[in-house]
Coordinates of C-alpha atoms (C1' of nucleotides) in Angstrom, one line a residue:
Chain A
M1 CA 97.3 71.0 72.4
V2 CA 94.6 72.0 69.9
R3 CA 91.2 72.6 71.4
A4 CA 88.3 70.6 70.1
G5 CA 85.9 73.6 69.9
L6 CA 83.0 72.1 71.8
T7 CA 79.8 74.0 72.2
V8 CA 76.5 73.1 73.6
E9 CA 75.0 73.3 70.2
R10 CA 77.5 71.0 68.6
L11 CA 77.2 68.6 71.4
T12 CA 73.4 68.6 71.1
R13 CA 73.5 68.0 67.3
A14 CA 76.1 65.3 67.7
G15 CA 74.0 63.8 70.4
A16 CA 71.0 63.7 68.1
E17 CA 73.1 62.0 65.4
L18 CA 74.3 59.5 68.0
A19 CA 70.8 58.8 69.0
D20 CA 69.8 58.0 65.5
E21 CA 72.7 55.6 65.2
V22 CA 72.6 53.7 68.5
G23 CA 69.2 54.6 70.0
F24 CA 68.3 57.4 72.3
D25 CA 68.6 55.2 75.4
Q26 CA 72.2 54.5 74.5
V27 CA 73.2 58.1 74.2
T28 CA 75.8 58.7 76.9
V29 CA 78.1 61.4 77.9
S30 CA 81.0 59.0 77.4
A31 CA 80.0 58.0 73.9
L32 CA 79.7 61.6 73.0
A33 CA 83.1 62.4 74.4
R34 CA 84.6 59.5 72.3
R35 CA 83.0 60.9 69.2
F36 CA 84.8 64.2 69.8
D37 CA 87.9 62.5 70.8
V38 CA 87.9 64.3 74.0
K39 CA 87.9 63.2 77.7
V40 CA 84.6 62.7 79.3
A41 CA 85.1 65.3 82.0
S42 CA 85.5 68.0 79.3
L43 CA 81.8 67.8 78.4
Y44 CA 80.8 68.8 81.8
S45 CA 81.9 72.4 81.2
H46 CA 79.2 72.5 78.6
L47 CA 76.6 70.1 80.0
K48 CA 75.2 70.0 83.4
S49 CA 74.6 66.2 83.4
S50 CA 73.6 63.3 81.3
Q51 CA 70.0 64.2 81.9
D52 CA 70.8 67.7 80.6
L53 CA 72.2 66.3 77.4
K54 CA 69.1 64.2 76.8
T55 CA 66.8 67.1 77.5
R56 CA 68.7 69.2 75.0
I57 CA 68.4 66.5 72.4
A58 CA 64.7 66.2 73.1
L59 CA 64.2 70.0 72.7
F60 CA 66.2 70.1 69.5
S61 CA 64.3 67.2 68.0
L62 CA 61.0 68.6 69.0
A63 CA 61.8 71.9 67.3
E64 CA 63.2 70.2 64.2
L65 CA 60.1 68.0 63.9
A66 CA 57.8 71.0 64.4
D67 CA 59.6 72.8 61.6
R68 CA 59.1 69.9 59.3
V69 CA 55.4 69.6 60.2
A70 CA 54.9 73.3 59.7
A71 CA 56.5 73.1 56.2
A72 CA 54.4 70.1 55.3
L73 CA 51.3 71.9 56.4
A74 CA 51.9 75.1 54.5
G75 CA 49.1 75.8 52.1
R76 CA 47.1 72.7 52.9
A77 CA 43.8 72.2 54.6
G78 CA 41.3 69.4 55.3
R79 CA 42.3 65.9 54.4
D80 CA 45.4 67.1 52.6
A81 CA 46.6 68.8 55.8
L82 CA 45.8 65.7 57.8
A83 CA 47.7 63.4 55.5
A84 CA 50.7 65.8 55.3
F85 CA 50.8 66.1 59.1
A86 CA 50.6 62.4 59.5
D87 CA 53.3 61.7 56.9
A88 CA 55.7 64.4 58.3
Y89 CA 55.4 62.8 61.7
R90 CA 56.0 59.3 60.5
D91 CA 58.7 60.1 58.0
Y92 CA 60.6 61.9 60.7
A93 CA 60.4 58.9 62.9
K94 CA 61.7 56.6 60.1
E95 CA 64.5 59.0 59.1
H96 CA 65.5 59.9 62.7
P97 CA 64.4 57.1 65.0
G98 CA 66.7 58.3 67.8
R99 CA 65.5 61.9 67.6
Y100 CA 61.9 60.7 67.5
A101 CA 62.4 58.7 70.6
A102 CA 63.9 61.8 72.2
T103 CA 60.7 63.8 71.6
R104 CA 59.0 61.3 73.9
L105 CA 61.3 62.2 76.8
R106 CA 59.3 63.4 79.7
L107 CA 60.1 67.0 80.3
D108 CA 59.3 68.9 83.5
P109 CA 56.3 71.2 83.1
E110 CA 58.2 74.5 82.7
T111 CA 60.6 73.1 80.1
A112 CA 57.7 71.5 78.3
A113 CA 55.8 74.8 78.3
A114 CA 58.9 76.6 76.7
S115 CA 59.4 73.8 74.1
A116 CA 58.3 73.3 70.6
G117 CA 55.7 70.9 72.1
V118 CA 53.3 73.8 72.2
R119 CA 53.7 74.4 68.4
H120 CA 52.8 70.7 67.9
A121 CA 49.6 71.2 69.8
Q122 CA 48.8 74.4 67.9
M123 CA 49.4 72.7 64.6
T124 CA 47.2 69.8 65.5
R125 CA 44.4 72.2 66.4
A126 CA 45.0 74.1 63.1
I127 CA 44.3 70.9 61.1
L128 CA 41.1 70.4 62.9
R129 CA 39.9 73.9 61.8
G130 CA 39.3 72.2 58.5
Y131 CA 36.6 70.1 60.2
D132 CA 33.5 71.1 61.9
L133 CA 34.4 70.5 65.5
T134 CA 33.9 72.7 68.6
E135 CA 35.1 72.3 72.1
P136 CA 35.3 69.9 73.8
D137 CA 35.2 67.7 70.8
Q138 CA 38.2 69.4 69.3
T139 CA 40.3 68.5 72.3
H140 CA 39.1 64.9 72.1
A141 CA 40.1 64.9 68.5
V142 CA 43.5 66.4 69.2
R143 CA 44.1 63.6 71.6
M144 CA 42.9 61.0 69.3
L145 CA 45.1 62.2 66.4
G146 CA 48.1 62.4 68.7
S147 CA 47.4 58.9 70.0
V148 CA 47.0 57.3 66.6
F149 CA 50.0 58.9 65.0
H150 CA 52.3 58.4 68.0
G151 CA 51.0 54.9 68.6
Y152 CA 51.4 53.8 65.0
V153 CA 54.8 55.2 64.7
S154 CA 55.9 53.7 68.0
L155 CA 54.5 50.3 67.2
E156 CA 55.8 50.3 63.7
T157 CA 59.3 51.3 64.9
S158 CA 59.3 48.6 67.6
G159 CA 58.5 46.0 65.1
S160 CA 55.1 45.1 66.5
F161 CA 53.5 45.3 63.1
S162 CA 56.0 43.1 61.3
H163 CA 54.3 39.8 62.1
T164 CA 51.7 40.2 59.5
A165 CA 52.3 40.4 55.8
V166 CA 49.9 43.3 55.0
D167 CA 51.7 46.3 53.7
L168 CA 52.4 49.0 56.2
E169 CA 51.9 51.9 53.8
E170 CA 48.5 50.6 53.0
S171 CA 47.5 50.4 56.6
W172 CA 48.8 53.9 57.1
S173 CA 46.7 55.4 54.4
W174 CA 43.7 53.4 55.5
I175 CA 44.0 54.8 58.9
V176 CA 44.5 58.4 57.8
D177 CA 41.5 58.0 55.5
S178 CA 39.5 56.6 58.2
L179 CA 40.3 59.5 60.5
D180 CA 39.4 61.9 57.8
T181 CA 36.1 60.3 57.3
L182 CA 35.4 60.1 61.0
L183 CA 36.1 63.8 61.5
R184 CA 34.2 64.9 58.4
T185 CA 31.1 62.9 59.4
W186 CA 31.2 64.1 62.9
T187 CA 28.2 66.1 63.9
P188 CA 28.7 68.6 66.7
G189 CA 27.2 67.5 69.9
R190 CA 26.6 64.1 68.6
T191 CA 26.4 61.1 70.8
P192 CA 27.6 58.1 68.9
S193 CA 24.9 55.5 69.0
Chain B
M1 CA 73.7 31.5 107.1
V2 CA 70.1 31.2 106.0
R3 CA 69.4 31.1 102.3
A4 CA 67.2 33.7 100.7
G5 CA 65.3 31.3 98.5
L6 CA 65.7 33.1 95.3
T7 CA 64.0 31.7 92.2
V8 CA 63.6 33.1 88.7
E9 CA 59.9 33.5 89.3
R10 CA 60.3 35.4 92.6
L11 CA 62.9 37.6 91.0
T12 CA 60.7 38.3 88.0
R13 CA 57.7 39.2 90.2
A14 CA 59.8 41.4 92.4
G15 CA 61.2 43.0 89.3
A16 CA 57.7 43.8 88.1
E17 CA 56.9 45.4 91.4
L18 CA 60.1 47.3 91.4
A19 CA 59.3 48.5 87.9
D20 CA 55.9 49.9 89.1
E21 CA 57.6 51.7 91.9
V22 CA 60.6 53.2 90.2
G23 CA 60.0 52.9 86.5
F24 CA 61.0 50.1 84.2
D25 CA 64.1 51.9 83.1
Q26 CA 65.3 52.0 86.6
V27 CA 65.0 48.3 87.2
T28 CA 68.4 47.1 87.9
V29 CA 70.0 43.9 89.1
S30 CA 71.6 45.8 91.9
A31 CA 68.3 47.3 93.1
L32 CA 66.7 43.9 93.0
A33 CA 69.5 42.3 95.0
R34 CA 69.0 45.1 97.6
R35 CA 65.4 44.3 97.8
F36 CA 66.2 40.7 98.7
D37 CA 69.0 41.7 101.0
V38 CA 71.4 39.7 99.0
K39 CA 74.6 40.4 97.2
V40 CA 74.4 41.4 93.5
A41 CA 76.4 38.5 92.2
S42 CA 73.9 36.0 93.7
L43 CA 71.3 36.9 91.2
Y44 CA 73.5 35.8 88.4
S45 CA 72.9 32.2 89.3
H46 CA 69.3 32.8 88.3
L47 CA 69.5 35.5 85.7
K48 CA 71.7 35.6 82.7
S49 CA 72.0 39.3 82.6
S50 CA 70.3 42.6 83.2
Q51 CA 68.7 42.2 79.8
D52 CA 67.5 38.8 80.8
L53 CA 65.7 40.2 83.8
K54 CA 64.0 42.9 81.8
T55 CA 62.9 40.4 79.2
R56 CA 61.4 38.2 81.9
I57 CA 59.5 41.1 83.4
A58 CA 58.3 42.0 79.9
L59 CA 57.0 38.4 79.3
F60 CA 55.4 38.3 82.7
S61 CA 53.6 41.6 82.2
L62 CA 52.5 40.7 78.7
A63 CA 50.9 37.5 80.0
E64 CA 49.3 39.2 82.9
L65 CA 47.8 41.9 80.7
A66 CA 46.6 39.2 78.3
D67 CA 44.9 37.4 81.1
R68 CA 43.1 40.6 82.2
V69 CA 42.0 41.5 78.7
A70 CA 40.7 37.9 78.2
A71 CA 38.7 38.2 81.4
A72 CA 37.3 41.6 80.5
L73 CA 36.4 40.3 77.0
A74 CA 34.5 37.2 78.3
G75 CA 30.9 37.2 77.1
R76 CA 31.1 40.5 75.4
A77 CA 30.8 41.4 71.7
G78 CA 30.7 44.5 69.5
R79 CA 31.0 47.8 71.2
D80 CA 30.9 46.3 74.6
A81 CA 33.9 44.2 73.8
L82 CA 35.7 47.2 72.3
A83 CA 35.2 49.3 75.4
A84 CA 36.1 46.4 77.7
F85 CA 39.3 45.8 75.8
A86 CA 40.2 49.4 75.8
D87 CA 39.6 49.8 79.5
A88 CA 41.4 46.7 80.4
Y89 CA 44.4 48.0 78.6
R90 CA 44.3 51.5 80.0
D91 CA 43.5 50.4 83.6
Y92 CA 46.5 48.0 83.5
A93 CA 48.8 50.9 82.5
K94 CA 47.4 53.1 85.2
E95 CA 47.7 50.4 87.9
H96 CA 51.0 49.0 86.8
P97 CA 52.9 51.7 84.9
G98 CA 56.2 49.9 85.1
R99 CA 54.8 46.6 83.9
Y100 CA 53.0 48.4 81.1
A101 CA 56.3 50.0 80.1
A102 CA 57.8 46.6 80.2
T103 CA 55.3 45.3 77.6
R104 CA 56.8 47.8 75.2
L105 CA 60.3 46.2 75.4
R106 CA 61.5 45.2 72.0
L107 CA 61.8 41.4 72.0
D108 CA 63.7 39.4 69.5
P109 CA 61.5 37.7 67.0
E110 CA 61.5 34.1 68.5
T111 CA 60.9 35.4 72.0
A112 CA 58.1 37.6 70.7
A113 CA 56.6 34.7 68.8
A114 CA 56.5 32.6 72.0
S115 CA 55.1 35.4 74.1
A116 CA 51.7 36.4 75.1
G117 CA 52.0 39.0 72.5
V118 CA 50.3 36.6 70.1
R119 CA 47.3 36.3 72.4
H120 CA 47.0 40.1 72.3
A121 CA 46.8 40.0 68.5
Q122 CA 44.3 37.2 68.6
M123 CA 42.1 39.0 71.0
T124 CA 42.2 42.2 69.0
R125 CA 41.1 40.2 66.0
A126 CA 38.4 38.6 68.0
I127 CA 36.9 42.0 68.8
L128 CA 36.8 42.8 65.1
R129 CA 34.7 39.8 64.5
G130 CA 31.9 41.8 65.9
Y131 CA 32.2 44.2 62.9
D132 CA 31.9 43.5 59.3
L133 CA 35.5 43.6 58.2
T134 CA 37.4 41.3 55.9
E135 CA 41.0 41.2 55.0
P136 CA 43.0 43.3 54.5
D137 CA 40.7 45.8 56.3
Q138 CA 40.8 43.7 59.4
T139 CA 44.5 44.0 59.6
H140 CA 44.4 47.7 59.1
A141 CA 41.8 47.9 61.9
V142 CA 44.0 45.8 64.2
R143 CA 46.8 48.2 63.6
M144 CA 44.6 51.2 64.2
L145 CA 43.2 49.9 67.4
G146 CA 46.6 49.0 68.7
S147 CA 47.9 52.4 67.7
V148 CA 45.1 54.4 69.4
F149 CA 45.1 52.5 72.6
H150 CA 48.8 52.3 73.0
G151 CA 49.3 55.9 71.8
Y152 CA 46.7 57.2 74.2
V153 CA 48.0 55.3 77.2
S154 CA 51.5 56.2 76.4
L155 CA 50.8 60.0 76.0
E156 CA 48.5 60.1 79.0
T157 CA 51.1 58.4 81.1
S158 CA 53.8 60.7 80.0
G159 CA 51.7 63.7 80.9
S160 CA 51.4 64.9 77.3
F161 CA 47.6 65.4 77.8
S162 CA 47.8 67.3 81.1
H163 CA 48.2 70.7 79.5
T164 CA 44.5 71.0 78.7
A165 CA 41.7 71.0 81.2
V166 CA 39.3 68.7 79.4
D167 CA 38.6 65.5 81.2
L168 CA 40.7 62.5 80.3
E169 CA 37.9 60.0 80.9
E170 CA 35.7 62.0 78.6
S171 CA 38.2 62.0 75.8
W172 CA 38.7 58.3 76.3
S173 CA 35.0 57.4 75.9
W174 CA 34.8 59.8 73.0
I175 CA 37.6 58.0 71.2
V176 CA 36.3 54.6 72.0
D177 CA 32.8 55.6 70.7
S178 CA 34.3 57.1 67.6
L179 CA 36.2 53.9 66.8
D180 CA 33.1 51.9 67.3
T181 CA 31.2 54.2 65.0
L182 CA 33.9 54.1 62.5
L183 CA 34.1 50.3 62.4
R184 CA 30.3 49.9 62.3
T185 CA 29.8 52.2 59.4
W186 CA 32.7 50.7 57.5
T187 CA 31.6 49.2 54.2
P188 CA 33.8 46.3 53.0
G189 CA 36.0 47.4 50.0
R190 CA 35.1 51.0 50.6
T191 CA 37.4 53.7 49.5
P192 CA 36.8 56.7 51.8
S193 CA 35.9 59.7 49.7
Chain C
dC1 C1' 71.4 9.4 111.3
dG2 C1' 75.2 10.8 108.7
dC3 C1' 77.6 11.4 104.4
dG4 C1' 78.3 13.3 99.7
dG5 C1' 77.0 15.8 96.0
dT6 C1' 74.6 19.7 94.4
dT7 C1' 73.3 24.1 94.5
dG8 C1' 73.0 28.8 96.4
dC9 C1' 74.9 32.7 98.0
dC10 C1' 79.3 34.7 99.1
dT11 C1' 84.0 37.4 98.3
dA12 C1' 86.9 39.4 94.9
dA13 C1' 87.9 41.8 90.9
dA14 C1' 87.5 43.9 86.2
dT15 C1' 85.1 47.2 83.3
dG16 C1' 82.3 51.1 82.2
dC17 C1' 79.4 55.3 82.9
dA18 C1' 78.4 59.7 85.7
dT19 C1' 80.1 63.3 88.2
dT20 C1' 83.2 66.6 90.8
dA21 C1' 87.6 69.0 92.0
dG22 C1' 91.4 71.2 90.8
dG23 C1' 95.2 72.4 87.3
dC24 C1' 97.5 74.1 83.3
dA25 C1' 97.7 75.7 78.8
dA26 C1' 95.5 78.0 74.9
dC27 C1' 93.1 81.9 73.4
dC28 C1' 91.4 86.8 73.3
dA29 C1' 91.5 91.6 74.3
dC30 C1' 94.1 95.3 75.3
Chain D
dG1 C1' 103.2 90.6 74.9
dT2 C1' 100.7 89.9 78.9
dG3 C1' 96.8 88.8 81.9
dG4 C1' 92.5 87.0 82.5
dT5 C1' 89.2 83.7 81.0
dT6 C1' 87.9 79.6 79.3
dG7 C1' 88.6 74.9 77.7
dC8 C1' 90.2 70.6 78.2
dC9 C1' 93.0 67.8 81.1
dT10 C1' 94.2 64.4 85.2
dA11 C1' 92.6 62.3 89.3
dA12 C1' 89.3 60.3 92.2
dT13 C1' 84.7 58.6 93.9
dG14 C1' 80.4 56.1 93.5
dC15 C1' 77.5 52.9 91.5
dA16 C1' 75.9 49.1 88.0
dT17 C1' 77.3 44.9 85.3
dT18 C1' 79.4 40.8 84.9
dT19 C1' 82.7 36.7 85.7
dA20 C1' 85.5 33.4 88.6
dG21 C1' 86.0 30.8 92.3
dG22 C1' 84.9 29.2 97.2
dC23 C1' 82.4 27.5 101.1
dA24 C1' 78.4 26.2 103.5
dA25 C1' 73.6 24.7 103.4
dC26 C1' 70.5 21.5 101.9
dC27 C1' 68.7 17.0 99.9
dG28 C1' 68.7 12.2 98.9
dC29 C1' 70.6 8.0 99.8
dG30 C1' 72.2 4.3 102.4

DNA sequence: CGCGGTTGCCTAAATGCATTAGGCAACCAC
DNA sequence: GTGGTTGCCTAATGCATTTAGGCAACCGCG
């Protein structure tokens, strides 16, 4: 009886692929076992639980996405950086919908703190260094960028935008441009009137 | 043997309450049966499937939210309307997290077309009538507003914003104000420079 | 008032996923 | 080669979904 050679890493990668194929919610220990042509119970030597599997896929995806964003950001600043960041994010979601969904998994605080999630926050702040924002405006802006990008990707993916004919690429650049304008024309301490 | 008096409507309402209590993902035909102190199979006279139940909860929540937004919007225009819309949305998600999550359920096209989702789109467009936008900018703006609001609510709910001390209410008004400014200073046909 | 049809909730059973316990064989190091 | 470790297995339990078929409660009609 030849062994399958399972490892946590291989299982996590395969889980990520499975997520892309059938959706993150449909990722199941059973389905993963089937993919390795192995009995379900065998996976429990490597994974603590179904939740454990999902968490690992989330952490993997978070790190992968952070790497992509970092690469896209290299050598760019200002609006260029903003657009690169936005595109890296959106492209990842298009290319790997299941993994993207995985990055939205709610992690418990310690796990989150040790995850690539903190790199995401750092990179968002790095982009804002190209604009003239100080605290607490910078935090507000971080939250706004996160909201817009995640919201757009999430709504686009779920088909909420497909009821109108207007081009999705066009809306995307319109939004990115608008955000750039907004951040550039922001005056520190300003109260919008 | 006294009958329980189940109806699709009561099941849907109870399902919505259950969603708020345990999360939309945890809504299950079994749990609902337990709540009515009835055997699981009994629900299948009223519901086609678990998916059917979830869809009904989604439609119910979508309509309820649309009603709230409509009420909040009554008699308001411009920035007032924008803020009222935003708050109605966010307050609903805070008050009814399970129902809010339900509104994000992916519906098949015909169901979506017959849902209160179209009212949401109409109301968003109504708000933009207070600003000087023409097509296709208006559609871009609809998408941006949807993205920001949904994104913020979604990230706030999932705890993604709780790593920083800055007040969430403050960020929220900052963002709403920024959007108002952005839309007011938008010049038709403009290409942001 | 009672009778008959309809409808509502039931029991029973099949299927699938998650999870644990315990066993045996393959593999690695010596 | 042999002994310990580790990996995958069989077996079993619990819970959710879903379907089939039955009986009793309820409603309208005479």
